[in-house]
Coordinates of N, CA and C in Angstrom, one line a residue:
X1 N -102.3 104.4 120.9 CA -101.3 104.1 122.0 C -101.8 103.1 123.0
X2 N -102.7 103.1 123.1 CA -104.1 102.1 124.1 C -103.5 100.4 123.4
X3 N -103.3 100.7 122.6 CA -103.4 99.1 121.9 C -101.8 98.5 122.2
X4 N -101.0 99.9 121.8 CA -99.7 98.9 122.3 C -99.7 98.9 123.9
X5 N -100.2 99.4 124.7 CA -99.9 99.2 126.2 C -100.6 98.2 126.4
X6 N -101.8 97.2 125.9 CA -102.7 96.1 125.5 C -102.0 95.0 125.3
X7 N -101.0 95.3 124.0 CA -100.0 94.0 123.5 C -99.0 93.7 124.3
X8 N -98.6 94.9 125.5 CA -97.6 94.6 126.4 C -98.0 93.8 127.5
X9 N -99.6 94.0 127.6 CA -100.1 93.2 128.8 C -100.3 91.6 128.5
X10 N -100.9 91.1 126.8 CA -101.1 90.5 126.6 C -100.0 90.0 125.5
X11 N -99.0 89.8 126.2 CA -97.2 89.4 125.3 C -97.4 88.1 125.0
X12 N -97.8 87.2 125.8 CA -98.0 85.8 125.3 C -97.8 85.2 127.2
X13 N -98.3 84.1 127.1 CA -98.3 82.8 128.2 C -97.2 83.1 128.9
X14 N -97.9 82.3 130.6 CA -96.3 82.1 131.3 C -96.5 80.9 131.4
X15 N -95.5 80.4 131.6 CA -95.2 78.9 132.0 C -95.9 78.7 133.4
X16 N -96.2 77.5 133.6 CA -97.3 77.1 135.1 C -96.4 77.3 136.0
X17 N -95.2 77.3 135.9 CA -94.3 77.3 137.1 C -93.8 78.5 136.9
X18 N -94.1 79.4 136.1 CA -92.7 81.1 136.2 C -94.6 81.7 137.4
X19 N -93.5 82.6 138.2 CA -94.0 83.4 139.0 C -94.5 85.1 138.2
X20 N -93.9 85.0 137.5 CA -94.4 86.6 136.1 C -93.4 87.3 136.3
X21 N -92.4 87.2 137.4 CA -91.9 88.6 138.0 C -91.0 89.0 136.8
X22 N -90.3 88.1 136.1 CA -89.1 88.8 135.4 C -89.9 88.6 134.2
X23 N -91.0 88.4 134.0 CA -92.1 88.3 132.6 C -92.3 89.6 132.9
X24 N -93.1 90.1 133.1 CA -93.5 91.2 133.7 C -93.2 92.3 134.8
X25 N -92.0 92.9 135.1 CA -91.8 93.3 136.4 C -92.7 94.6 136.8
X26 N -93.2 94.0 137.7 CA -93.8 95.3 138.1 C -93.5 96.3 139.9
X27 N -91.8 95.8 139.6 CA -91.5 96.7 140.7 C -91.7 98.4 140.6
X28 N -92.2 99.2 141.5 CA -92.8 100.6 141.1 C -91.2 101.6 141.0
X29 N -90.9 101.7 139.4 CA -89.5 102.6 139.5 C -89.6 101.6 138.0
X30 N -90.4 100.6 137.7 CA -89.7 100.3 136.6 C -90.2 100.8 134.9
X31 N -89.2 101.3 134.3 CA -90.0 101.9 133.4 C -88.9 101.3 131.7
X32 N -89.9 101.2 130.8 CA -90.0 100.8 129.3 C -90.1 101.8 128.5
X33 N -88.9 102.5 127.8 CA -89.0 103.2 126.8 C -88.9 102.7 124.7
X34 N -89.7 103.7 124.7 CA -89.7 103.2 122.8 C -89.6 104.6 122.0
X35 N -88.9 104.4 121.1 CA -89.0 105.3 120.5 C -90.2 105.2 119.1
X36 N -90.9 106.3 118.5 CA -91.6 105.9 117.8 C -91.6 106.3 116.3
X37 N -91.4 105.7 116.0 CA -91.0 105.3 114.1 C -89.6 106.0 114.0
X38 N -89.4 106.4 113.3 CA -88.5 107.4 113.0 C -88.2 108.8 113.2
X39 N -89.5 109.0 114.3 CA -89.3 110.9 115.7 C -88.7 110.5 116.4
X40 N -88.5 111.5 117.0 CA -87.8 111.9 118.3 C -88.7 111.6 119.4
X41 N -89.9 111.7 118.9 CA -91.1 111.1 119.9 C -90.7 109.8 121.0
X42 N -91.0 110.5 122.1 CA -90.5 108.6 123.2 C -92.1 108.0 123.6
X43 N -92.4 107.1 123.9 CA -93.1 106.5 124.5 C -92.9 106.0 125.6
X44 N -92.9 106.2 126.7 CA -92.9 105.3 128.3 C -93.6 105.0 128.7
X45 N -93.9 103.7 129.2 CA -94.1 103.1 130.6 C -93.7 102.5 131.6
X46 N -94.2 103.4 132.8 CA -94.1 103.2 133.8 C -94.5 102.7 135.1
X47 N -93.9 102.2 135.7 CA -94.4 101.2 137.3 C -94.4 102.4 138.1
X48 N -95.4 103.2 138.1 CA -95.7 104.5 139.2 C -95.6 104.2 140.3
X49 N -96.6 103.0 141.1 CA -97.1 103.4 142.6 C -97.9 102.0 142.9
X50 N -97.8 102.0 143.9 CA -98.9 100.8 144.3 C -99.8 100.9 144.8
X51 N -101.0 100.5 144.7 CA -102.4 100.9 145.3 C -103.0 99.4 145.3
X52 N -103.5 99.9 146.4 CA -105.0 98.8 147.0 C -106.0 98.7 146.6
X53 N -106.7 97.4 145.8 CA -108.1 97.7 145.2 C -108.8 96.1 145.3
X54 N -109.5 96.9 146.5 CA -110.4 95.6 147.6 C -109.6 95.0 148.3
X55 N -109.2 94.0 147.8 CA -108.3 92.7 149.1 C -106.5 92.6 147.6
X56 N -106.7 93.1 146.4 CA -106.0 93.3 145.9 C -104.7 93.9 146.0
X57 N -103.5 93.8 145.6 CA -102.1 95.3 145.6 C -102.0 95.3 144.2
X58 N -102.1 96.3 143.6 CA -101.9 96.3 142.3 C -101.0 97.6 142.2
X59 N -100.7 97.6 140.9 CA -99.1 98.7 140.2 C -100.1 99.6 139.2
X60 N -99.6 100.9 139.6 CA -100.5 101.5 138.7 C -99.3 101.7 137.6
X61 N -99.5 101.6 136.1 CA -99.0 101.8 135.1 C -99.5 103.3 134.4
X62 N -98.2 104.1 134.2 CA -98.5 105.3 133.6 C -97.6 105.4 132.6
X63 N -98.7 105.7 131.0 CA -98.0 105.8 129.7 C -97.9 107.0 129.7
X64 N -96.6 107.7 129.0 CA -96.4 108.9 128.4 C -96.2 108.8 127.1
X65 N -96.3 110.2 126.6 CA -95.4 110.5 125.3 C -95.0 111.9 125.2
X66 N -93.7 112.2 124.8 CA -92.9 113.3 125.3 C -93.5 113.6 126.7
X67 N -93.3 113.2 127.4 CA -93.4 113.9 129.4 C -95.0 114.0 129.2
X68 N -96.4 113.9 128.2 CA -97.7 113.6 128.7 C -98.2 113.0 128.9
X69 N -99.3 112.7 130.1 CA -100.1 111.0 130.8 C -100.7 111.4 129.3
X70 N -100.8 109.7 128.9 CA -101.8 109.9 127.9 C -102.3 108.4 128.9
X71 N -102.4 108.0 129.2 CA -103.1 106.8 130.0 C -102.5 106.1 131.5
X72 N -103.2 105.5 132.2 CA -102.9 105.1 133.6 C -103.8 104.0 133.5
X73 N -103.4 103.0 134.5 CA -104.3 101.6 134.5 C -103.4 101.0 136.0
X74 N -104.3 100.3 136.6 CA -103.9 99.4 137.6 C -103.8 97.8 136.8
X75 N -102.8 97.2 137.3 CA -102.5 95.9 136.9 C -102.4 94.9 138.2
X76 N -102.8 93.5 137.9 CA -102.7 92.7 139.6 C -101.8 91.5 139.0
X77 N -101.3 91.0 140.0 CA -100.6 89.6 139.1 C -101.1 88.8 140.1
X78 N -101.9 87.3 139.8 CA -102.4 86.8 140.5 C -102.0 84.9 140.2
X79 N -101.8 84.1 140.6 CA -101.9 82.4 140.3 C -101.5 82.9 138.8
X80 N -100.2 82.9 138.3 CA -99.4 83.0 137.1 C -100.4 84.0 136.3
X81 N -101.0 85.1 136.3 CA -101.9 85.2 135.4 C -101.9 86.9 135.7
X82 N -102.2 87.7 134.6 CA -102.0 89.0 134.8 C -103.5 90.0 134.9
X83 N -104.3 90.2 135.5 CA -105.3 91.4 135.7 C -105.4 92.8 135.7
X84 N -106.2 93.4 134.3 CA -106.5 95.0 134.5 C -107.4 95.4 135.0
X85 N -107.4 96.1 136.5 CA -108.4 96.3 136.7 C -109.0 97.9 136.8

């Protein structure tokens, strides 16, 4: 599950002039659902919360599957470019 929340980060390039926001939205409320193969099984992600880290604002991201954290990560968006930190 690590790897597809990986491929979502690393989707491909932005253009020098897109700002990421509609690449990436990371307003906190925004959430990505999948279903997985052929279960009933969902996968989400979610724009939880925002937090402070050093001089940074980052979105923390929380994956589920059926309603459990199976992972959480802070993300930064910085000069067109996206940071896990």
């Amino acid at each position: 599950m690590r790897s597809l929340v990986c491929l979502l980060l690393l989707a491909g390039p932005l253009a020098a002039d897109d700002d990421g926001k509609d690449f990436y939205p990371m307003k906190v409320g925004t959430k990505w659902t999948y279903t997985l193969g052929k279960q009933d099984q969902k996968f989400i992600v979610t724009a939880a919360a925002q937090e402070k880290v050093g001089d940074r604002t980052c979105v923390k991201f929380e994956s589920r599957r059926n309603d459990q954290l199976i992972a959480a990560e802070l993300v930064s968006f910085e000069k067109n470019a996206f940071y896990r930190i």
